[in-house]
mmCIF file with all atom_site columns, C-alpha atoms and ligand atoms in Angstrom:
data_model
loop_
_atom_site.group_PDB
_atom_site.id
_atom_site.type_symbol
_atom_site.label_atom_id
_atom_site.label_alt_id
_atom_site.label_comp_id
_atom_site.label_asym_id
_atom_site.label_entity_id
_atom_site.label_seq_id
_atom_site.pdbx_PDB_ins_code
_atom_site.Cartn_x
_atom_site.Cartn_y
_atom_site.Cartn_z
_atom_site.occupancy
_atom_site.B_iso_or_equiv
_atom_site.pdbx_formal_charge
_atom_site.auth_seq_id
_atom_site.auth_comp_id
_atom_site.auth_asym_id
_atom_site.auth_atom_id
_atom_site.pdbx_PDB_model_num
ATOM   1   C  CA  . UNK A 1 1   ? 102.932 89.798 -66.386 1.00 44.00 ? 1   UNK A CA  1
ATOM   2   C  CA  . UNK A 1 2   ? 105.598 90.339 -68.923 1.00 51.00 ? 2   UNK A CA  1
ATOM   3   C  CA  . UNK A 1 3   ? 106.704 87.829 -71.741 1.00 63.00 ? 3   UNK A CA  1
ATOM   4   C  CA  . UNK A 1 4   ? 110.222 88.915 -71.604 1.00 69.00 ? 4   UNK A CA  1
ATOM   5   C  CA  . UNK A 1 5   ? 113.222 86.450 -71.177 1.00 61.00 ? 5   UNK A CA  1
ATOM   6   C  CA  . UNK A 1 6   ? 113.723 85.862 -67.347 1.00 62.00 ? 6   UNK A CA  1
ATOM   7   C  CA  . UNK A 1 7   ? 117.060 87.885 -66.384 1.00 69.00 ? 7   UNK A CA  1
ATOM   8   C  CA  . UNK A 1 8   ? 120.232 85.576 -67.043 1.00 71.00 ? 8   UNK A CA  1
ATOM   9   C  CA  . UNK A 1 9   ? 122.064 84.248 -64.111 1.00 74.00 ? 9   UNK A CA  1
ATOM   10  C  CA  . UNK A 1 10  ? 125.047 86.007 -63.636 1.00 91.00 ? 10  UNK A CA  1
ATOM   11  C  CA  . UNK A 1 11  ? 128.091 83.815 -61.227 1.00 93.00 ? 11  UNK A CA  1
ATOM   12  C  CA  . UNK A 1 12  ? 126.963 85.727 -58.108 1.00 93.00 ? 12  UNK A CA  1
ATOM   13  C  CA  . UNK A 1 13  ? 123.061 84.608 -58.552 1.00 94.00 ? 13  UNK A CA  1
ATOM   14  C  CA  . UNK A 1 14  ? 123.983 80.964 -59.408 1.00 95.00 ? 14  UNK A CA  1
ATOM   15  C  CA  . UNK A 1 15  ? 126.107 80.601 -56.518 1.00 97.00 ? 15  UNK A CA  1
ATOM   16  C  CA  . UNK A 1 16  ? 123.043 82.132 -53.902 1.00 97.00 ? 16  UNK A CA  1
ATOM   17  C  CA  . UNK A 1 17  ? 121.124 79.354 -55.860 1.00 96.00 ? 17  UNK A CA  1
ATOM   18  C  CA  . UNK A 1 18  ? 123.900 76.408 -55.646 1.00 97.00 ? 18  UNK A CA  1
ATOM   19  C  CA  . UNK A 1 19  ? 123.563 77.719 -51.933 1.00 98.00 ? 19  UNK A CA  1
ATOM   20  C  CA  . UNK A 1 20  ? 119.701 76.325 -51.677 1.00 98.00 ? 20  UNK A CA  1
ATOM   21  C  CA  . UNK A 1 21  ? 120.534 73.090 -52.184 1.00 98.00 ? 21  UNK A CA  1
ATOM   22  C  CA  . UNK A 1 22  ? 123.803 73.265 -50.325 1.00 97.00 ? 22  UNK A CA  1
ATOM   23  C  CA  . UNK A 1 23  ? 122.417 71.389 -47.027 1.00 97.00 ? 23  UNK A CA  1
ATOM   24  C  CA  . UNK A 1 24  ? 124.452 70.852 -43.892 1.00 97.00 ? 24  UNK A CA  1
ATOM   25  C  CA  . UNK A 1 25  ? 127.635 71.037 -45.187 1.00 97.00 ? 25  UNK A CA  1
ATOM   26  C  CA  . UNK A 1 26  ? 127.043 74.602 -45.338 1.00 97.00 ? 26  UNK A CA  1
ATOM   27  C  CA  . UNK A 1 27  ? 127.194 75.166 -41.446 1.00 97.00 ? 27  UNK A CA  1
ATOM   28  C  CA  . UNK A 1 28  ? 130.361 76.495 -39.821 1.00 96.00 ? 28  UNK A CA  1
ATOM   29  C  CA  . UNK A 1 29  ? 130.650 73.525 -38.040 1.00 98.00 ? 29  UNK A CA  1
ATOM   30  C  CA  . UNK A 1 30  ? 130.451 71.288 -41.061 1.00 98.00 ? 30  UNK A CA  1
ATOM   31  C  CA  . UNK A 1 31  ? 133.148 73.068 -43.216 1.00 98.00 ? 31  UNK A CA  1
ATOM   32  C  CA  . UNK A 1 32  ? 135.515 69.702 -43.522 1.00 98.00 ? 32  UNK A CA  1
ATOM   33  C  CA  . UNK A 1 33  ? 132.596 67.894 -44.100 1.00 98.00 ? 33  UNK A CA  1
ATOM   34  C  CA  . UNK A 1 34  ? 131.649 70.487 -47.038 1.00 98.00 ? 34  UNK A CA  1
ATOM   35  C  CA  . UNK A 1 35  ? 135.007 70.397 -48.587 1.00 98.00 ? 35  UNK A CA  1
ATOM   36  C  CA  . UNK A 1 36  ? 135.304 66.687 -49.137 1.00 98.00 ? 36  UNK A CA  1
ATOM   37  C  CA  . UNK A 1 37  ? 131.647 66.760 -50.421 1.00 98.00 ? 37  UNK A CA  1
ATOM   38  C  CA  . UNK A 1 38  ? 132.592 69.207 -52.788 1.00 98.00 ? 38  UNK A CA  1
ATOM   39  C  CA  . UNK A 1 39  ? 135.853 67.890 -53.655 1.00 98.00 ? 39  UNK A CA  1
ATOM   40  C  CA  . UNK A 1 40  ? 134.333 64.155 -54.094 1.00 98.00 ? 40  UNK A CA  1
ATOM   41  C  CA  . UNK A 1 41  ? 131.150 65.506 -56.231 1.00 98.00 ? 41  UNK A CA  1
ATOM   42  C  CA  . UNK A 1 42  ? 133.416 67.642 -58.536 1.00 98.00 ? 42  UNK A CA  1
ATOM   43  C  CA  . UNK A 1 43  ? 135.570 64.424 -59.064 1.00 98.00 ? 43  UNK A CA  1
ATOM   44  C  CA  . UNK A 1 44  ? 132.590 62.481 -59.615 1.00 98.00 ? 44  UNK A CA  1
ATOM   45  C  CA  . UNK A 1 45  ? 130.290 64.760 -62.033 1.00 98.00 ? 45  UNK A CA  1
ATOM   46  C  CA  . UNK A 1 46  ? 133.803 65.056 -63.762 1.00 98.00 ? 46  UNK A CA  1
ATOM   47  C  CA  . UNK A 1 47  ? 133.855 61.840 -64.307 1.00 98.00 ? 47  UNK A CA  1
ATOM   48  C  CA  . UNK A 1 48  ? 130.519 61.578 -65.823 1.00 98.00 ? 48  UNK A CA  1
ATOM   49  C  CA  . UNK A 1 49  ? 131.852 64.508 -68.335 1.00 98.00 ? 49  UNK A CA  1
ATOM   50  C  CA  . UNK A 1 50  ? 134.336 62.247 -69.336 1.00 98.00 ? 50  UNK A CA  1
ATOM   51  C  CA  . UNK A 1 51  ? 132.196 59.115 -69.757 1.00 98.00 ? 51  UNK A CA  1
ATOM   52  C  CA  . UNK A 1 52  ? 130.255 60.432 -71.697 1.00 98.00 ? 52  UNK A CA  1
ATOM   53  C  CA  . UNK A 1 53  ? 133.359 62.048 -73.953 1.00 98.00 ? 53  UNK A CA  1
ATOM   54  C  CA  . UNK A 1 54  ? 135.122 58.300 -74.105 1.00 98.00 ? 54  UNK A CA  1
ATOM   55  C  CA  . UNK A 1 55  ? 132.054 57.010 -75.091 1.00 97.00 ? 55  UNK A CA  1
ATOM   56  C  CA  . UNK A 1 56  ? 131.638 59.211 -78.355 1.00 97.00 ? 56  UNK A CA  1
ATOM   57  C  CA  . UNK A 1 57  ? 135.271 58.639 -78.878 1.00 97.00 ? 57  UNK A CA  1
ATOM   58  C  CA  . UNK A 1 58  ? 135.989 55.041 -78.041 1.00 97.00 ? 58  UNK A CA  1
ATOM   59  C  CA  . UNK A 1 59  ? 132.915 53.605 -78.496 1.00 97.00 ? 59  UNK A CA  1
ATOM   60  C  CA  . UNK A 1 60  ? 132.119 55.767 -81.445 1.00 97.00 ? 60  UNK A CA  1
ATOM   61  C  CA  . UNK A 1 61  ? 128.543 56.592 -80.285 1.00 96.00 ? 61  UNK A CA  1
ATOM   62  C  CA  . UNK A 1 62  ? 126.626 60.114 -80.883 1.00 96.00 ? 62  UNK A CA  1
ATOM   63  C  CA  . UNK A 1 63  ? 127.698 62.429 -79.000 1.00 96.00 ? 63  UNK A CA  1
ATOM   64  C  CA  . UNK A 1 64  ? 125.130 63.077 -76.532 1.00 97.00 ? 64  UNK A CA  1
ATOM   65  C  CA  . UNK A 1 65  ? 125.420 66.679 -76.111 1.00 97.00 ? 65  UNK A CA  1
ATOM   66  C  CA  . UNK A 1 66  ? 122.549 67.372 -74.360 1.00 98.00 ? 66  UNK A CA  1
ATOM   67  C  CA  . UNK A 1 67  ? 123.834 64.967 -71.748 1.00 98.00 ? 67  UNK A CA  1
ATOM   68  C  CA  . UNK A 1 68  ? 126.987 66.487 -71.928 1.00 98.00 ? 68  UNK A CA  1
ATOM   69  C  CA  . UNK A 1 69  ? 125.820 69.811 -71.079 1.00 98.00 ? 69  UNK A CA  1
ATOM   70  C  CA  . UNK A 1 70  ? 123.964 68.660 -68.021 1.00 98.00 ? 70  UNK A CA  1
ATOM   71  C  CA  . UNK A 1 71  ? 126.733 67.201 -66.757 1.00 98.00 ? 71  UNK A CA  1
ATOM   72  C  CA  . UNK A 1 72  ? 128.706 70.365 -67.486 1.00 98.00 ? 72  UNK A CA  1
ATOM   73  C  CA  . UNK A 1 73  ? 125.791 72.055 -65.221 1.00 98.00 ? 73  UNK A CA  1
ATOM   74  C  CA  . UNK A 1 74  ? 126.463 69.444 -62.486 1.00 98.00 ? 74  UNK A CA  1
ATOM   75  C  CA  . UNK A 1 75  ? 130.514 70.461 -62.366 1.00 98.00 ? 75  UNK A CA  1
ATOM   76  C  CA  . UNK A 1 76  ? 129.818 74.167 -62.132 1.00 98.00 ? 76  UNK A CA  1
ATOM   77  C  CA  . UNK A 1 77  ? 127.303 73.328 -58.282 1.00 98.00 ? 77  UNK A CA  1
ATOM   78  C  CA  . UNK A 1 78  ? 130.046 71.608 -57.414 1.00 98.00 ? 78  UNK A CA  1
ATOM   79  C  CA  . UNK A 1 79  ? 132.429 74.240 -58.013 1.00 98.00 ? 79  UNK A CA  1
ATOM   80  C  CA  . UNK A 1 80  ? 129.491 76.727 -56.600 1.00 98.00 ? 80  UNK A CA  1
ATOM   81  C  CA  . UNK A 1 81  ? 129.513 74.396 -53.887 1.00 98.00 ? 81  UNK A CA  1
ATOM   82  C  CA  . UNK A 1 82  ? 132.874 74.562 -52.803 1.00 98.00 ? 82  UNK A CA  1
ATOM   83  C  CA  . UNK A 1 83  ? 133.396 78.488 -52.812 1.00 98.00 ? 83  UNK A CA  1
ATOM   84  C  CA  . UNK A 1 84  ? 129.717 78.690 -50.451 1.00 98.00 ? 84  UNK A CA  1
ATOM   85  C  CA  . UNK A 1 85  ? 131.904 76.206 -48.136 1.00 98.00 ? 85  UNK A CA  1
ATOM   86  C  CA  . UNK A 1 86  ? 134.831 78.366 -48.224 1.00 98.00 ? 86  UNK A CA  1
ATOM   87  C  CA  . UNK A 1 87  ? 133.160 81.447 -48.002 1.00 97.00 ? 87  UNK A CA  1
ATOM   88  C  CA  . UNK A 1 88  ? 134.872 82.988 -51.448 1.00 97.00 ? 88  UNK A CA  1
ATOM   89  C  CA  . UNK A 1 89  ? 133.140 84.623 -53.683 1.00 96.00 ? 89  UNK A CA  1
ATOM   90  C  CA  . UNK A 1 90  ? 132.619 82.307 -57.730 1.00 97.00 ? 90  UNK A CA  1
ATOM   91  C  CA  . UNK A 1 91  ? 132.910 85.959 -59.411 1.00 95.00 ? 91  UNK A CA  1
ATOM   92  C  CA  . UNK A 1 92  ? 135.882 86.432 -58.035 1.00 95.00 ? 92  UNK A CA  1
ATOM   93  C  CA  . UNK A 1 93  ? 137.325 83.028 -58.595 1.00 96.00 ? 93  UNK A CA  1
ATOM   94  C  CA  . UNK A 1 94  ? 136.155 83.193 -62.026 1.00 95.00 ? 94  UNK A CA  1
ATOM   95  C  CA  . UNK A 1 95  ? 138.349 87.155 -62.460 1.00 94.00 ? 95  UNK A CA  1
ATOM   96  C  CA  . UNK A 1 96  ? 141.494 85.320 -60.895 1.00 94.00 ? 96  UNK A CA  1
ATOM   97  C  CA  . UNK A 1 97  ? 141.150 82.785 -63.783 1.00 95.00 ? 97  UNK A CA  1
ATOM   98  C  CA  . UNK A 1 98  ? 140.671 85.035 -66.030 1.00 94.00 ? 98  UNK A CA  1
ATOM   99  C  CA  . UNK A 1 99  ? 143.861 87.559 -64.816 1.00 94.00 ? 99  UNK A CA  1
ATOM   100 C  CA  . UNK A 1 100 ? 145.943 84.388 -64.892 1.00 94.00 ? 100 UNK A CA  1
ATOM   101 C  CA  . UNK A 1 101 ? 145.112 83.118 -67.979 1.00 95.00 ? 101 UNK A CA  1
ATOM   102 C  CA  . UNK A 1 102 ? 145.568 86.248 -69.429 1.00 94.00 ? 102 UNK A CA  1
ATOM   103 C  CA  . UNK A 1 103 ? 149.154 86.887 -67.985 1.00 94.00 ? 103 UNK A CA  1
ATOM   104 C  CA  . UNK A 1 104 ? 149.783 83.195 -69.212 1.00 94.00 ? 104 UNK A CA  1
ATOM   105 C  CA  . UNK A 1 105 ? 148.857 83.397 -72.521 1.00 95.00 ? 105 UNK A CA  1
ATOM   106 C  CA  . UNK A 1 106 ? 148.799 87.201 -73.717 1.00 94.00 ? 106 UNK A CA  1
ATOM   107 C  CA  . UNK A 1 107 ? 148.067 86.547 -77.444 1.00 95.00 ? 107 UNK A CA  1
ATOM   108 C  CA  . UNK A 1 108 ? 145.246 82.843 -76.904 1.00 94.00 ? 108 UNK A CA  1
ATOM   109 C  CA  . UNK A 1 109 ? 147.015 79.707 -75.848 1.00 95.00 ? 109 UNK A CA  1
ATOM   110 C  CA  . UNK A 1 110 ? 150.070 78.313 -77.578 1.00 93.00 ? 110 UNK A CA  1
ATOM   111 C  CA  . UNK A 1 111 ? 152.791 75.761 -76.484 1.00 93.00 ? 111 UNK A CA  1
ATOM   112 C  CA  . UNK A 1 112 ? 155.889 78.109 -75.536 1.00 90.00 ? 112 UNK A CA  1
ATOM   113 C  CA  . UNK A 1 113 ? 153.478 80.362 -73.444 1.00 89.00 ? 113 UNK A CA  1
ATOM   114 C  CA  . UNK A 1 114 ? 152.298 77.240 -72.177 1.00 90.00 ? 114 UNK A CA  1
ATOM   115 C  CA  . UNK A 1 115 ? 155.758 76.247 -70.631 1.00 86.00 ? 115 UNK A CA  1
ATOM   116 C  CA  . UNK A 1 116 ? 156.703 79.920 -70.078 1.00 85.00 ? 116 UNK A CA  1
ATOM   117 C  CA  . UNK A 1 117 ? 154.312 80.158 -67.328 1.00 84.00 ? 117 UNK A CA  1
ATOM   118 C  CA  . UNK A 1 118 ? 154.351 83.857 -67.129 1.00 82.00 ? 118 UNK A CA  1
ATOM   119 C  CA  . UNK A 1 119 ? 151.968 84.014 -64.438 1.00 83.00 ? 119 UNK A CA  1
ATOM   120 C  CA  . UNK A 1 120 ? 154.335 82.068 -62.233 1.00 82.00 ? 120 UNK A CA  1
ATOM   121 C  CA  . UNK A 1 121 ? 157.751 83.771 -61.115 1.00 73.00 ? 121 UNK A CA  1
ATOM   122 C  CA  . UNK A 1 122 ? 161.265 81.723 -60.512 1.00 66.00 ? 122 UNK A CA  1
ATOM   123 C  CA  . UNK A 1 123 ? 162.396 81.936 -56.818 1.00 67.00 ? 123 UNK A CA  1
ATOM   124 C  CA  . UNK A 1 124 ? 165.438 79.719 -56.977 1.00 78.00 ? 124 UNK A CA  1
ATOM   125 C  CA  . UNK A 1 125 ? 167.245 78.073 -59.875 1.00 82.00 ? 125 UNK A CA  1
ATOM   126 C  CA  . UNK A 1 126 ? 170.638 76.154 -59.612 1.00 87.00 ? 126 UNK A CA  1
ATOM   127 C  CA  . UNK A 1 127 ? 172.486 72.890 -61.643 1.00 91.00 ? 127 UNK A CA  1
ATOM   128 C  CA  . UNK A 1 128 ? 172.841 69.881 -60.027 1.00 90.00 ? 128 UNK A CA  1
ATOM   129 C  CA  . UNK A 1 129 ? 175.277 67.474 -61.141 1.00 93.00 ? 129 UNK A CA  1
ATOM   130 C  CA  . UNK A 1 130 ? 175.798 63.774 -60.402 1.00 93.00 ? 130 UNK A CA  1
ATOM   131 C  CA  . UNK A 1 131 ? 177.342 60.685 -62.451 1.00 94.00 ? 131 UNK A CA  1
ATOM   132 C  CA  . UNK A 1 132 ? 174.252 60.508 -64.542 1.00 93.00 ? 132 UNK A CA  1
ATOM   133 C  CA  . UNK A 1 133 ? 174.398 64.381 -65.517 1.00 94.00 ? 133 UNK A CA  1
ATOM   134 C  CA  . UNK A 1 134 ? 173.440 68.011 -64.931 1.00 93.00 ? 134 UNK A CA  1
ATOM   135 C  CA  . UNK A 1 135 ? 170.207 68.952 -64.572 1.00 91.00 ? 135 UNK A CA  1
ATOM   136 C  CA  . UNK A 1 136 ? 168.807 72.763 -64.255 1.00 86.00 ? 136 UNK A CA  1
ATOM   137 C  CA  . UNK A 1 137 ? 166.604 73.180 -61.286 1.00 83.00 ? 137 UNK A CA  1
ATOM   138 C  CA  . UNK A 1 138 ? 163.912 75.863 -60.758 1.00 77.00 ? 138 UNK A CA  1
ATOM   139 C  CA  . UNK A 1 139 ? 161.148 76.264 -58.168 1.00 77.00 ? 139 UNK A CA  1
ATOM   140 C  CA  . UNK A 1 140 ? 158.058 78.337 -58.599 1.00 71.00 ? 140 UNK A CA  1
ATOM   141 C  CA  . UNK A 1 141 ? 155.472 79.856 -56.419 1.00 66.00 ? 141 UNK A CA  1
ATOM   142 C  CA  . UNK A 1 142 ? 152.540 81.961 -58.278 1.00 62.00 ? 142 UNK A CA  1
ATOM   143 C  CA  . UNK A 1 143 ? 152.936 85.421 -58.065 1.00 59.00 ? 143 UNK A CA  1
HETATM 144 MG MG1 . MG  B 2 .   ? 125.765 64.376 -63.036 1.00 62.38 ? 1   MG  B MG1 1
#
């Protein structure tokens, strides 16, 4: 028996593990059931995330970090949750975050990248004008 540090979960293992306590909804036949559980959990465990934040900021009480971080922990099964119903993959979820945000904000964040949306590419633009002015339209579909 060895007294090293157990391996570290990497996104694949924690999904196979969000996948034990997955339940029903994890059965073909059960998909729609699966995606409003998931949907309805992340909203809710989100939730608790921000409780806890308005109540360090508003009620100026400790942050209860330790709380916070469960909670945190409770939003990524959720997540897990919903890629096991829709049969993607969380690594690769996780690398088409990470491409975006990287096409979106090439140097960190910043507020012109932010409404530059270089990840996103114009498919239409035109003016529209009426009595109360002109306004520049433009309609984007991700790339
Ligand atoms: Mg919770």
């Amino acid at each position: 028996m060895s007294d090293a540090m157990p391996e570290r979960f990497d996104l694949n293992r924690y999904q196979q593990e969000a996948a034990r306590t997955g339940g029903s909804d994890l059965k073909p036949e059960n998909r729609e059931k699966g995606i409003q559980c998931a949907a309805l959990g992340l909203c809710g465990e989100a939730g608790e995330v921000a409780d806890l934040i308005k109540k360090a900021v508003h009620h100026r009480a400790p942050m209860n970090e330790a709380a916070l971080k469960k909670e945190a922990g409770d939003v990524l099964w959720y997540i897990a949750h919903l890629c096991n119903v829709m049969g993607w993959d969380l690594r690769d979820v996780a690398e088409g975050n990470v491409a975006k945000l990287r096409t979106r904000y090439p140097d960190g964040f910043n507020t012109a990248d932010s409404i530059a949306r270089r990840d996103v590419a114009p498919v239409a633009q035109w003016q529209t004008s009426d009595a109360h002015g002109t306004v520049e339209v433009s309609v984007r579909l991700p790339r």
